[in-house]
Amino acid sequence: MSVRDFAQPIVNVFKALCSEERRGILIELEFGPLSYTEIIERLKLEKGTFNYHLKGLIMAGLIRNYLIKDKKKEFTSFYEVSELGLNVINGLLNAFRPSLSPKQFSP
């Protein structure tokens, strides 16, 4: 059957969020873009491990990568939370945030 599994992107997001290292990267990017070097120095991860987790977040669509050229014409790789990433994080936080007026559930 060639029907695309509509839930697969959702599954990919939750798989990405299962990793403590990936959640750490998202936390580091909470206040804005950071360079590859800045993130790896803050998290103190080995490059191979770090690259593996970056790829997982990018493949899930939670972060995006872009390059900036400096005055020496060298490129620096930056990462930021994507629009999907922001929506997922905000949605999950709102889902688990205590409600101001809890609904009463009837048995």
mmCIF file of C-alpha atoms in Angstrom:
data_model
loop_
_atom_site.group_PDB
_atom_site.id
_atom_site.type_symbol
_atom_site.label_atom_id
_atom_site.label_comp_id
_atom_site.label_asym_id
_atom_site.label_seq_id
_atom_site.Cartn_x
_atom_site.Cartn_y
_atom_site.Cartn_z
ATOM 1 C CA MET A 1 0.000 0.000 0.000
ATOM 2 C CA SER A 2 1.394 3.427 -0.938
ATOM 3 C CA VAL A 3 -0.609 5.506 1.528
ATOM 4 C CA ARG A 4 1.691 7.668 3.610
ATOM 5 C CA ASP A 5 1.500 7.140 7.346
ATOM 6 C CA PHE A 6 0.173 10.511 8.540
ATOM 7 C CA ALA A 7 1.384 9.819 12.072
ATOM 8 C CA GLN A 8 5.044 9.209 11.133
ATOM 9 C CA PRO A 9 6.130 12.867 11.626
ATOM 10 C CA ILE A 10 4.554 12.772 15.097
ATOM 11 C CA VAL A 11 6.378 9.533 15.903
ATOM 12 C CA ASN A 12 9.667 11.090 14.702
ATOM 13 C CA VAL A 13 9.180 14.097 17.008
ATOM 14 C CA PHE A 14 8.516 11.929 20.055
ATOM 15 C CA LYS A 15 11.484 9.683 19.242
ATOM 16 C CA ALA A 16 13.688 12.787 19.064
ATOM 17 C CA LEU A 17 12.387 14.053 22.410
ATOM 18 C CA CYS A 18 13.157 10.735 24.153
ATOM 19 C CA SER A 19 16.854 11.612 24.251
ATOM 20 C CA GLU A 20 18.194 13.619 27.173
ATOM 21 C CA GLU A 21 20.988 14.953 24.938
ATOM 22 C CA ARG A 22 18.487 16.191 22.344
ATOM 23 C CA ARG A 23 16.357 17.848 24.994
ATOM 24 C CA GLY A 24 19.548 19.497 26.265
ATOM 25 C CA ILE A 25 20.248 20.916 22.803
ATOM 26 C CA LEU A 26 16.699 22.294 22.623
ATOM 27 C CA ILE A 27 17.116 23.880 26.062
ATOM 28 C CA GLU A 28 20.372 25.537 24.951
ATOM 29 C CA LEU A 29 18.569 26.948 21.891
ATOM 30 C CA GLU A 30 15.648 28.244 23.971
ATOM 31 C CA PHE A 31 16.743 31.883 23.844
ATOM 32 C CA GLY A 32 17.973 31.985 20.268
ATOM 33 C CA PRO A 33 20.399 30.590 17.719
ATOM 34 C CA LEU A 34 23.805 29.285 18.717
ATOM 35 C CA SER A 35 26.792 28.139 16.716
ATOM 36 C CA TYR A 36 27.872 24.514 16.540
ATOM 37 C CA THR A 37 30.866 25.336 18.748
ATOM 38 C CA GLU A 38 28.806 27.198 21.349
ATOM 39 C CA ILE A 39 26.385 24.296 21.770
ATOM 40 C CA ILE A 40 29.033 21.578 21.942
ATOM 41 C CA GLU A 41 31.050 23.569 24.511
ATOM 42 C CA ARG A 42 27.988 24.131 26.710
ATOM 43 C CA LEU A 43 26.880 20.490 26.626
ATOM 44 C CA LYS A 44 30.395 18.995 26.778
ATOM 45 C CA LEU A 45 29.529 16.200 24.347
ATOM 46 C CA GLU A 46 31.899 14.310 22.059
ATOM 47 C CA LYS A 47 31.605 15.509 18.442
ATOM 48 C CA GLY A 48 30.317 12.160 17.168
ATOM 49 C CA THR A 49 27.610 11.993 19.836
ATOM 50 C CA PHE A 50 26.708 15.625 19.290
ATOM 51 C CA ASN A 51 26.437 15.216 15.505
ATOM 52 C CA TYR A 52 24.239 12.143 15.942
ATOM 53 C CA HIS A 53 21.788 14.061 18.142
ATOM 54 C CA LEU A 54 21.822 17.174 15.940
ATOM 55 C CA LYS A 55 20.881 15.015 12.967
ATOM 56 C CA GLY A 56 18.004 13.468 14.934
ATOM 57 C CA LEU A 57 16.587 16.892 15.813
ATOM 58 C CA ILE A 58 16.966 18.168 12.249
ATOM 59 C CA MET A 59 15.380 15.026 10.751
ATOM 60 C CA ALA A 60 12.430 15.389 13.138
ATOM 61 C CA GLY A 61 12.075 19.024 12.041
ATOM 62 C CA LEU A 62 12.597 20.431 15.541
ATOM 63 C CA ILE A 63 15.655 22.536 14.708
ATOM 64 C CA ARG A 64 17.086 24.083 11.585
ATOM 65 C CA ASN A 65 20.620 24.838 10.486
ATOM 66 C CA TYR A 66 22.020 27.755 8.515
ATOM 67 C CA LEU A 67 25.442 29.143 7.647
ATOM 68 C CA ILE A 68 26.822 32.660 8.158
ATOM 69 C CA LYS A 69 29.936 33.896 6.393
ATOM 70 C CA ASP A 70 32.323 36.010 8.473
ATOM 71 C CA LYS A 71 34.791 38.723 7.369
ATOM 72 C CA LYS A 72 37.432 36.070 6.635
ATOM 73 C CA LYS A 73 34.959 34.420 4.210
ATOM 74 C CA GLU A 74 34.699 31.409 6.489
ATOM 75 C CA PHE A 75 31.337 29.872 7.261
ATOM 76 C CA THR A 76 29.963 29.226 10.742
ATOM 77 C CA SER A 77 27.101 26.783 11.238
ATOM 78 C CA PHE A 78 24.248 28.015 13.434
ATOM 79 C CA TYR A 79 21.234 26.179 14.824
ATOM 80 C CA GLU A 80 17.865 27.399 16.017
ATOM 81 C CA VAL A 81 14.542 25.895 17.042
ATOM 82 C CA SER A 82 12.261 25.616 14.000
ATOM 83 C CA GLU A 83 8.669 26.791 13.837
ATOM 84 C CA LEU A 84 7.555 23.172 14.245
ATOM 85 C CA GLY A 85 9.904 22.848 17.223
ATOM 86 C CA LEU A 86 8.442 25.937 18.880
ATOM 87 C CA ASN A 87 4.896 24.683 18.275
ATOM 88 C CA VAL A 88 5.690 21.235 19.680
ATOM 89 C CA ILE A 89 7.450 22.598 22.765
ATOM 90 C CA ASN A 90 4.734 25.164 23.493
ATOM 91 C CA GLY A 91 1.994 22.605 22.893
ATOM 92 C CA LEU A 92 3.565 20.080 25.255
ATOM 93 C CA LEU A 93 4.242 22.690 27.926
ATOM 94 C CA ASN A 94 0.655 23.925 27.712
ATOM 95 C CA ALA A 95 -0.700 20.370 27.867
ATOM 96 C CA PHE A 96 1.159 19.682 31.110
ATOM 97 C CA ARG A 97 0.827 23.121 32.693
ATOM 98 C CA PRO A 98 -1.721 23.161 35.528
ATOM 99 C CA SER A 99 -4.949 24.768 34.432
ATOM 100 C CA LEU A 100 -6.064 27.952 36.207
ATOM 101 C CA SER A 101 -9.580 26.571 36.474
ATOM 102 C CA PRO A 102 -9.457 22.767 36.547
ATOM 103 C CA LYS A 103 -12.402 21.024 34.942
ATOM 104 C CA GLN A 104 -14.377 18.648 37.065
ATOM 105 C CA PHE A 105 -14.653 15.205 35.570
ATOM 106 C CA SER A 106 -17.826 13.333 36.274
ATOM 107 C CA PRO A 107 -17.614 9.563 36.788
#
